Amino acid sequence: MNRHSQPLHASQWIILALALGAGFSVAAIYYSQPLLPLMGSDLHLTVNGMGLVPTLTQAGYALGILFLLPLGDRYDRRRLILLKSAALALLLLVCSLTAHFPALLLVSLLIGMAATMAQDIVPAAAILAPAGKQGKTVGTVMTGLLLGILLSRTVSGFVGAAFGWRVMFQLAAVSIAFIGVLMWSVLPRFATHSTLSYPALMKSVAHLWQRYPALRRAAFAQGFLSVAFSAFWSTLAVMLLEKYQLGSAVAGTFGIAGAAGALAAPLAGGLADKVGAEKVTQLGAMLVTASFALMFTLPFLPPHAQLAVIAVSAIGFDLGLQSSLVAHQNLVYGLEPQARGRLNALLFTVVFVGMAAGSALGSKVYSMAGWSGVVALAALTGLVALAIRVFDNRRVQAGMRNPG
């Protein structure tokens, strides 16, 4: 392939490379979570101090999505990915050498911002997708991204326990350096679709949000599903320890169960190409809601059956969430193809606001009402997302019947 010109479509090898890139780069914002006790012991941090590390990393990711992602419409996306990969590898290495708490917090914030290269990779996949296979291609790359989210904690926990937290960040830096070389090798140069200055580009982001009601509905629906997702995963390890006396390794096993559901998401992308993304978003929201509702049966089951139901639910709602996200991206990217970077920024800003809200609400609800309260919160937010999708689908169908 001539990397100096943009091809009409991507090979399976390039799609796999993009999936790997998305997974490894997004994993960088989750490695710290199971390592916090080790980091706290090493740097003499309080519990609140430890909590600031992942908080600032997530905040950096949200800031990077909102303020850096729109640059993908202004500059060559390949160059942006390469710059971010170099910055992220360097920051992860610096993090592994940090000995002072303020420096750790600053580096954590910057790691989150640089890790948004994952969100530059996803629109690149949409651009390179063969005609009629955009949903399947984006679904494959998003599966890599979600696997990075779900499996990063498991890998980090085991590596940290065996070799220490600093080694985990050094290995992460090596992995990102590899991804940077891989992206340089396989990606073409991308045409730019905007000549706006950065202030004008950010102003256009606000205009896009106002211009497209379908974008707002997609973002809010996926945001509510993200609340449910984050509430579950942010409280699962605590619940397993308190109720079943099971440690973090078992919690990581449930992450693997969720990853199994995510692996089926490319099927949802292919389905979106065939029957329409609107229907897939509705099916995804239904699956998320039903999966959490299934956990209402836990009080009536013996302990082993309860754990089996939780695992089945994790598979179901991860599949539903990922399917809905792929379909929502398909919808959003089709609104204005020349503004994919800005549209993606808006969608994922709301998604990660939902993630942060789910973590905060999940912890609060768990302390007040236990696991049943978390399940109720997740089922309710899933139901809200489903209602948004049902309303939007009916509006679309009514518009098709009455085009005037």
Coordinates of N, CA, C and O in Angstrom, one line a residue, residues 241-367:
L241 N -16.1 -9.3 47.2 CA -15.3 -9.5 48.5 C -16.2 -9.6 49.7 O -16.1 -10.5 50.5
E242 N -17.1 -8.6 49.8 CA -18.0 -8.5 50.9 C -19.0 -9.7 51.0 O -19.3 -10.2 52.1
K243 N -19.6 -10.1 49.9 CA -20.7 -11.0 49.9 C -20.2 -12.5 49.7 O -20.8 -13.4 50.3
Y244 N -19.2 -12.7 48.9 CA -18.7 -14.0 48.6 C -17.3 -14.3 49.1 O -16.8 -15.4 48.9
Q245 N -16.6 -13.3 49.7 CA -15.2 -13.5 50.1 C -14.3 -13.9 48.9 O -13.4 -14.7 49.1
L246 N -14.5 -13.3 47.8 CA -13.7 -13.5 46.6 C -12.9 -12.3 46.3 O -13.3 -11.2 46.4
G247 N -11.6 -12.6 45.9 CA -10.7 -11.5 45.7 C -10.7 -10.9 44.3 O -11.5 -11.2 43.4
S248 N -9.7 -10.0 44.0 CA -9.7 -9.3 42.8 C -9.4 -10.2 41.5 O -9.8 -9.8 40.4
A249 N -8.8 -11.3 41.7 CA -8.5 -12.2 40.6 C -9.9 -12.7 40.1 O -10.1 -12.9 38.8
V250 N -10.8 -13.0 40.9 CA -12.2 -13.5 40.5 C -12.9 -12.3 39.8 O -13.6 -12.5 38.8
A251 N -12.8 -11.1 40.3 CA -13.4 -10.0 39.6 C -12.8 -9.8 38.2 O -13.5 -9.5 37.3
G252 N -11.5 -10.1 38.1 CA -10.9 -10.0 36.7 C -11.5 -11.1 35.8 O -11.6 -10.9 34.6
T253 N -11.8 -12.2 36.4 CA -12.5 -13.3 35.6 C -13.8 -12.9 35.1 O -14.2 -13.2 33.9
F254 N -14.6 -12.1 35.8 CA -15.8 -11.6 35.3 C -15.6 -10.6 34.2 O -16.4 -10.5 33.2
G255 N -14.4 -9.9 34.2 CA -14.1 -9.0 33.1 C -13.9 -9.9 31.8 O -14.2 -9.4 30.7
I256 N -13.3 -11.1 32.0 CA -13.1 -11.9 30.8 C -14.5 -12.4 30.3 O -14.7 -12.5 29.1
A257 N -15.4 -12.6 31.2 CA -16.8 -13.0 30.8 C -17.4 -11.9 30.0 O -18.1 -12.1 28.9
G258 N -17.2 -10.6 30.5 CA -17.8 -9.5 29.7 C -17.1 -9.3 28.4 O -17.7 -9.0 27.4
A259 N -15.8 -9.6 28.3 CA -15.1 -9.6 27.0 C -15.6 -10.6 26.0 O -15.6 -10.3 24.8
A260 N -16.1 -11.7 26.5 CA -16.7 -12.7 25.6 C -17.9 -12.1 24.9 O -18.1 -12.4 23.7
G261 N -18.7 -11.3 25.6 CA -19.8 -10.7 25.0 C -19.4 -9.6 24.0 O -20.0 -9.5 22.9
A262 N -18.3 -8.9 24.3 CA -17.8 -7.9 23.4 C -17.3 -8.5 22.1 O -17.4 -7.8 21.0
L263 N -16.8 -9.7 22.1 CA -16.3 -10.3 20.9 C -17.4 -10.5 19.8 O -17.1 -10.6 18.7
A264 N -18.6 -10.6 20.3 CA -19.7 -10.8 19.3 C -20.2 -9.4 18.7 O -21.0 -9.4 17.8
A265 N -19.6 -8.3 19.1 CA -20.0 -7.0 18.6 C -19.9 -6.8 17.1 O -20.7 -6.1 16.5
P266 N -18.8 -7.3 16.5 CA -18.8 -7.1 15.0 C -20.0 -7.7 14.3 O -20.4 -7.2 13.2
L267 N -20.6 -8.7 14.9 CA -21.9 -9.2 14.3 C -22.9 -8.1 14.3 O -23.8 -8.0 13.4
A268 N -22.9 -7.3 15.4 CA -23.9 -6.2 15.5 C -23.6 -5.1 14.4 O -24.5 -4.5 13.8
G269 N -22.3 -4.9 14.1 CA -22.0 -4.0 13.1 C -22.4 -4.4 11.7 O -23.0 -3.7 11.0
G270 N -22.3 -5.7 11.5 CA -22.8 -6.3 10.2 C -24.3 -6.2 10.1 O -24.8 -5.9 9.1
L271 N -24.9 -6.4 11.3 CA -26.4 -6.4 11.3 C -26.9 -4.9 11.0 O -27.9 -4.7 10.3
A272 N -26.1 -3.9 11.6 CA -26.5 -2.6 11.3 C -26.4 -2.2 9.9 O -27.2 -1.4 9.3
D273 N -25.4 -2.8 9.2 CA -25.3 -2.6 7.7 C -26.5 -3.1 7.0 O -26.8 -2.6 5.9
K274 N -27.1 -4.2 7.5 CA -28.1 -4.9 6.8 C -29.5 -4.4 7.1 O -30.4 -4.1 6.2
V275 N -29.8 -4.2 8.4 CA -31.2 -3.8 8.8 C -31.3 -2.4 9.3 O -32.4 -1.9 9.6
G276 N -30.2 -1.7 9.4 CA -30.3 -0.3 9.9 C -29.8 -0.2 11.3 O -30.1 -1.0 12.2
A277 N -29.0 0.9 11.5 CA -28.4 1.1 12.9 C -29.5 1.4 13.9 O -29.3 1.1 15.1
E278 N -30.6 2.0 13.5 CA -31.6 2.4 14.5 C -32.1 1.1 15.2 O -32.3 1.1 16.4
K279 N -32.4 0.1 14.4 CA -32.9 -1.1 15.0 C -31.9 -1.8 16.0 O -32.2 -2.3 17.0
V280 N -30.6 -1.7 15.6 CA -29.6 -2.3 16.4 C -29.4 -1.6 17.7 O -29.2 -2.2 18.8
T281 N -29.5 -0.3 17.7 CA -29.4 0.5 18.9 C -30.6 0.1 19.9 O -30.4 0.0 21.1
Q282 N -31.7 -0.1 19.4 CA -32.9 -0.5 20.2 C -32.7 -1.9 20.8 O -32.9 -2.1 21.9
L283 N -32.2 -2.8 19.9 CA -31.9 -4.2 20.4 C -30.9 -4.2 21.5 O -30.9 -4.9 22.5
G284 N -29.8 -3.4 21.3 CA -28.7 -3.3 22.2 C -29.2 -2.8 23.6 O -28.9 -3.3 24.6
A285 N -30.0 -1.7 23.6 CA -30.6 -1.2 24.8 C -31.5 -2.2 25.5 O -31.5 -2.3 26.8
M286 N -32.3 -2.9 24.7 CA -33.1 -4.0 25.3 C -32.3 -5.0 26.0 O -32.6 -5.5 27.1
L287 N -31.2 -5.5 25.4 CA -30.3 -6.5 25.9 C -29.7 -6.0 27.2 O -29.6 -6.8 28.2
V288 N -29.2 -4.8 27.3 CA -28.6 -4.2 28.5 C -29.6 -4.3 29.6 O -29.4 -4.7 30.7
T289 N -30.8 -3.8 29.3 CA -31.9 -3.7 30.4 C -32.3 -5.1 30.9 O -32.4 -5.3 32.1
A290 N -32.5 -6.0 29.9 CA -32.8 -7.4 30.3 C -31.8 -8.1 31.1 O -32.0 -8.8 32.1
S291 N -30.5 -7.8 30.8 CA -29.4 -8.5 31.5 C -29.3 -8.0 32.9 O -29.1 -8.8 33.8
F292 N -29.5 -6.7 33.1 CA -29.5 -6.2 34.5 C -30.8 -6.7 35.3 O -30.7 -7.0 36.5
A293 N -31.9 -6.7 34.6 CA -33.1 -7.2 35.2 C -33.0 -8.6 35.7 O -33.6 -9.0 36.7
L294 N -32.2 -9.4 34.9 CA -32.0 -10.8 35.3 C -31.4 -11.0 36.7 O -31.7 -11.9 37.4
M295 N -30.6 -10.0 37.1 CA -30.0 -10.1 38.4 C -30.9 -9.8 39.6 O -30.6 -10.0 40.7
F296 N -32.2 -9.4 39.3 CA -33.2 -9.3 40.3 C -33.5 -10.6 40.9 O -34.1 -10.8 42.0
T297 N -33.1 -11.7 40.2 CA -33.4 -13.1 40.7 C -32.4 -13.6 41.7 O -32.6 -14.6 42.3
L298 N -31.3 -12.8 41.9 CA -30.2 -13.3 42.7 C -30.6 -13.7 44.2 O -30.2 -14.7 44.7
P299 N -31.5 -12.9 44.8 CA -31.9 -13.3 46.2 C -32.5 -14.7 46.3 O -32.6 -15.2 47.4
F300 N -33.1 -15.2 45.2 CA -33.8 -16.4 45.3 C -33.0 -17.6 44.9 O -33.5 -18.7 44.7
L301 N -31.7 -17.4 44.6 CA -30.8 -18.5 44.1 C -29.7 -18.8 45.1 O -29.3 -18.0 45.9
P302 N -29.2 -20.1 45.0 CA -28.0 -20.4 45.9 C -26.8 -19.7 45.4 O -26.7 -19.2 44.2
P303 N -25.7 -19.6 46.2 CA -24.6 -18.8 45.9 C -23.9 -19.1 44.5 O -23.6 -18.2 43.8
H304 N -23.7 -20.4 44.2 CA -23.1 -20.7 43.0 C -23.9 -20.3 41.8 O -23.4 -19.8 40.8
A305 N -25.2 -20.4 41.9 CA -26.1 -20.0 40.8 C -26.1 -18.5 40.7 O -26.2 -18.0 39.6
Q306 N -26.0 -17.8 41.8 CA -25.9 -16.3 41.8 C -24.7 -15.9 41.0 O -24.8 -15.0 40.1
L307 N -23.6 -16.5 41.2 CA -22.4 -16.1 40.5 C -22.5 -16.4 39.0 O -22.0 -15.6 38.1
A308 N -23.2 -17.5 38.7 CA -23.4 -17.9 37.3 C -24.3 -16.8 36.6 O -24.0 -16.4 35.4
V309 N -25.3 -16.4 37.3 CA -26.2 -15.4 36.7 C -25.5 -14.1 36.5 O -25.7 -13.4 35.5
I310 N -24.6 -13.7 37.5 CA -23.9 -12.4 37.3 C -23.0 -12.5 36.1 O -22.8 -11.6 35.3
A311 N -22.3 -13.7 35.9 CA -21.5 -13.9 34.7 C -22.3 -13.8 33.4 O -21.9 -13.1 32.4
V312 N -23.4 -14.5 33.4 CA -24.3 -14.4 32.2 C -24.7 -13.0 31.9 O -24.8 -12.5 30.8
S313 N -25.1 -12.3 33.0 CA -25.5 -10.9 32.8 C -24.4 -10.0 32.3 O -24.6 -9.1 31.4
A314 N -23.2 -10.3 32.8 CA -22.0 -9.5 32.3 C -21.8 -9.7 30.8 O -21.6 -8.7 30.0
I315 N -22.0 -10.9 30.3 CA -21.8 -11.2 28.9 C -22.9 -10.5 28.1 O -22.7 -9.8 27.1
G316 N -24.2 -10.6 28.6 CA -25.3 -10.0 27.9 C -25.2 -8.5 27.9 O -25.4 -7.9 26.8
F317 N -24.9 -7.8 29.0 CA -25.0 -6.3 28.9 C -23.8 -5.8 28.2 O -23.8 -4.7 27.6
D318 N -22.6 -6.5 28.3 CA -21.5 -6.0 27.5 C -21.7 -6.1 26.0 O -21.3 -5.2 25.2
L319 N -22.4 -7.2 25.6 CA -22.7 -7.3 24.2 C -23.7 -6.3 23.8 O -23.6 -5.6 22.7
G320 N -24.7 -6.0 24.6 CA -25.7 -5.0 24.3 C -25.1 -3.6 24.3 O -25.4 -2.8 23.4
L321 N -24.3 -3.3 25.2 CA -23.6 -2.0 25.3 C -22.8 -1.8 24.0 O -22.8 -0.7 23.4
Q322 N -21.9 -2.8 23.7 CA -21.0 -2.6 22.6 C -21.8 -2.6 21.3 O -21.5 -1.8 20.4
S323 N -22.8 -3.4 21.1 CA -23.7 -3.4 19.9 C -24.3 -2.0 19.7 O -24.3 -1.5 18.6
S324 N -24.8 -1.5 20.8 CA -25.5 -0.2 20.7 C -24.5 0.9 20.4 O -24.7 1.8 19.6
L325 N -23.3 0.8 20.9 CA -22.2 1.9 20.7 C -21.8 1.8 19.2 O -21.7 2.9 18.6
V326 N -21.6 0.6 18.7 CA -21.2 0.5 17.3 C -22.3 1.1 16.4 O -22.0 1.8 15.4
A327 N -23.5 0.8 16.7 CA -24.6 1.3 15.8 C -24.8 2.8 16.0 O -25.1 3.5 15.0
H328 N -24.6 3.3 17.2 CA -24.7 4.7 17.4 C -23.6 5.5 16.6 O -23.8 6.5 16.0
Q329 N -22.4 4.9 16.6 CA -21.3 5.5 15.8 C -21.6 5.5 14.4 O -21.4 6.4 13.7
N330 N -22.2 4.4 13.9 CA -22.6 4.3 12.5 C -23.6 5.4 12.2 O -23.5 6.0 11.1
L331 N -24.6 5.6 13.0 CA -25.6 6.7 12.8 C -24.9 8.1 12.8 O -25.2 8.9 11.9
V332 N -24.0 8.3 13.8 CA -23.4 9.6 14.0 C -22.5 9.9 12.8 O -22.5 11.1 12.3
Y333 N -21.7 9.0 12.4 CA -20.7 9.2 11.3 C -21.4 9.5 10.0 O -20.9 10.2 9.2
G334 N -22.7 9.0 9.9 CA -23.4 9.3 8.6 C -24.0 10.7 8.6 O -24.5 11.1 7.5
L335 N -24.1 11.4 9.7 CA -24.7 12.7 9.7 C -23.9 13.7 8.8 O -24.5 14.5 8.1
E336 N -22.6 13.7 9.0 CA -21.8 14.6 8.2 C -20.4 14.0 8.1 O -19.5 14.3 9.0
P337 N -20.1 13.2 7.1 CA -18.9 12.5 7.0 C -17.6 13.4 7.1 O -16.6 12.9 7.6
Q338 N -17.7 14.6 6.7 CA -16.5 15.5 6.8 C -16.2 16.0 8.2 O -15.2 16.6 8.5
A339 N -17.1 15.7 9.1 CA -16.9 16.1 10.5 C -16.9 14.9 11.5 O -17.3 15.0 12.6
R340 N -16.4 13.8 11.0 CA -16.4 12.6 11.9 C -15.7 12.8 13.2 O -16.1 12.3 14.2
G341 N -14.5 13.5 13.1 CA -13.7 13.7 14.3 C -14.5 14.5 15.4 O -14.5 14.1 16.6
R342 N -15.2 15.5 15.0 CA -15.9 16.4 15.9 C -17.2 15.6 16.4 O -17.6 15.7 17.6
L343 N -17.9 14.9 15.5 CA -19.0 14.1 15.9 C -18.6 13.0 16.9 O -19.3 12.8 17.9
N344 N -17.5 12.4 16.6 CA -17.0 11.4 17.6 C -16.7 12.0 18.9 O -16.9 11.4 20.0
A345 N -16.1 13.2 18.9 CA -15.8 13.9 20.1 C -17.0 14.1 21.0 O -17.0 13.9 22.2
L346 N -18.1 14.6 20.3 CA -19.3 14.9 21.1 C -19.9 13.6 21.6 O -20.4 13.6 22.8
L347 N -20.0 12.6 20.8 CA -20.6 11.3 21.3 C -19.8 10.8 22.5 O -20.4 10.4 23.5
F348 N -18.5 10.7 22.4 CA -17.7 10.1 23.5 C -17.5 11.0 24.7 O -17.3 10.5 25.8
T349 N -17.7 12.3 24.5 CA -17.7 13.1 25.7 C -18.9 12.8 26.6 O -18.7 12.6 27.8
V350 N -20.0 12.6 26.0 CA -21.2 12.2 26.8 C -21.1 10.8 27.3 O -21.4 10.6 28.4
V351 N -20.5 9.9 26.5 CA -20.3 8.6 27.0 C -19.4 8.5 28.2 O -19.7 7.9 29.2
F352 N -18.3 9.3 28.3 CA -17.4 9.3 29.4 C -18.0 10.1 30.6 O -17.6 9.9 31.7
V353 N -18.8 11.1 30.3 CA -19.5 11.7 31.4 C -20.4 10.7 32.1 O -20.5 10.6 33.3
G354 N -21.1 9.8 31.2 CA -21.9 8.7 31.8 C -21.0 7.7 32.6 O -21.5 7.3 33.6
M355 N -19.9 7.4 32.1 CA -19.0 6.5 32.8 C -18.6 7.1 34.2 O -18.7 6.4 35.2
A356 N -18.2 8.3 34.2 CA -17.9 9.0 35.5 C -19.1 9.0 36.4 O -18.9 8.7 37.6
A357 N -20.2 9.4 35.9 CA -21.4 9.4 36.7 C -21.8 8.1 37.2 O -22.2 7.9 38.4
G358 N -21.6 7.0 36.4 CA -22.0 5.7 36.8 C -21.1 5.2 38.0 O -21.5 4.6 38.9
S359 N -19.8 5.5 37.9 CA -18.8 5.2 38.9 C -19.2 5.8 40.3 O -19.3 5.2 41.3
A360 N -19.5 7.1 40.2 CA -19.9 7.9 41.4 C -21.2 7.4 42.0 O -21.3 7.2 43.2
L361 N -22.2 7.3 41.1 CA -23.5 6.9 41.6 C -23.5 5.4 42.1 O -24.2 5.1 43.1
G362 N -22.8 4.6 41.3 CA -22.7 3.2 41.7 C -22.2 3.0 43.1 O -22.7 2.3 44.0
S363 N -21.1 3.7 43.4 CA -20.5 3.6 44.8 C -21.4 4.2 45.8 O -21.5 3.6 46.9
K364 N -22.1 5.3 45.5 CA -23.0 5.9 46.5 C -24.2 5.0 46.7 O -24.6 4.7 47.9
V365 N -24.8 4.4 45.7 CA -25.9 3.6 45.8 C -25.6 2.3 46.5 O -26.3 1.8 47.4
Y366 N -24.4 1.7 46.2 CA -23.9 0.5 46.9 C -23.8 0.7 48.4 O -24.2 -0.2 49.2
S367 N -23.3 1.9 48.8 CA -23.1 2.1 50.2 C -24.5 2.3 50.9 O -24.6 2.1 52.1

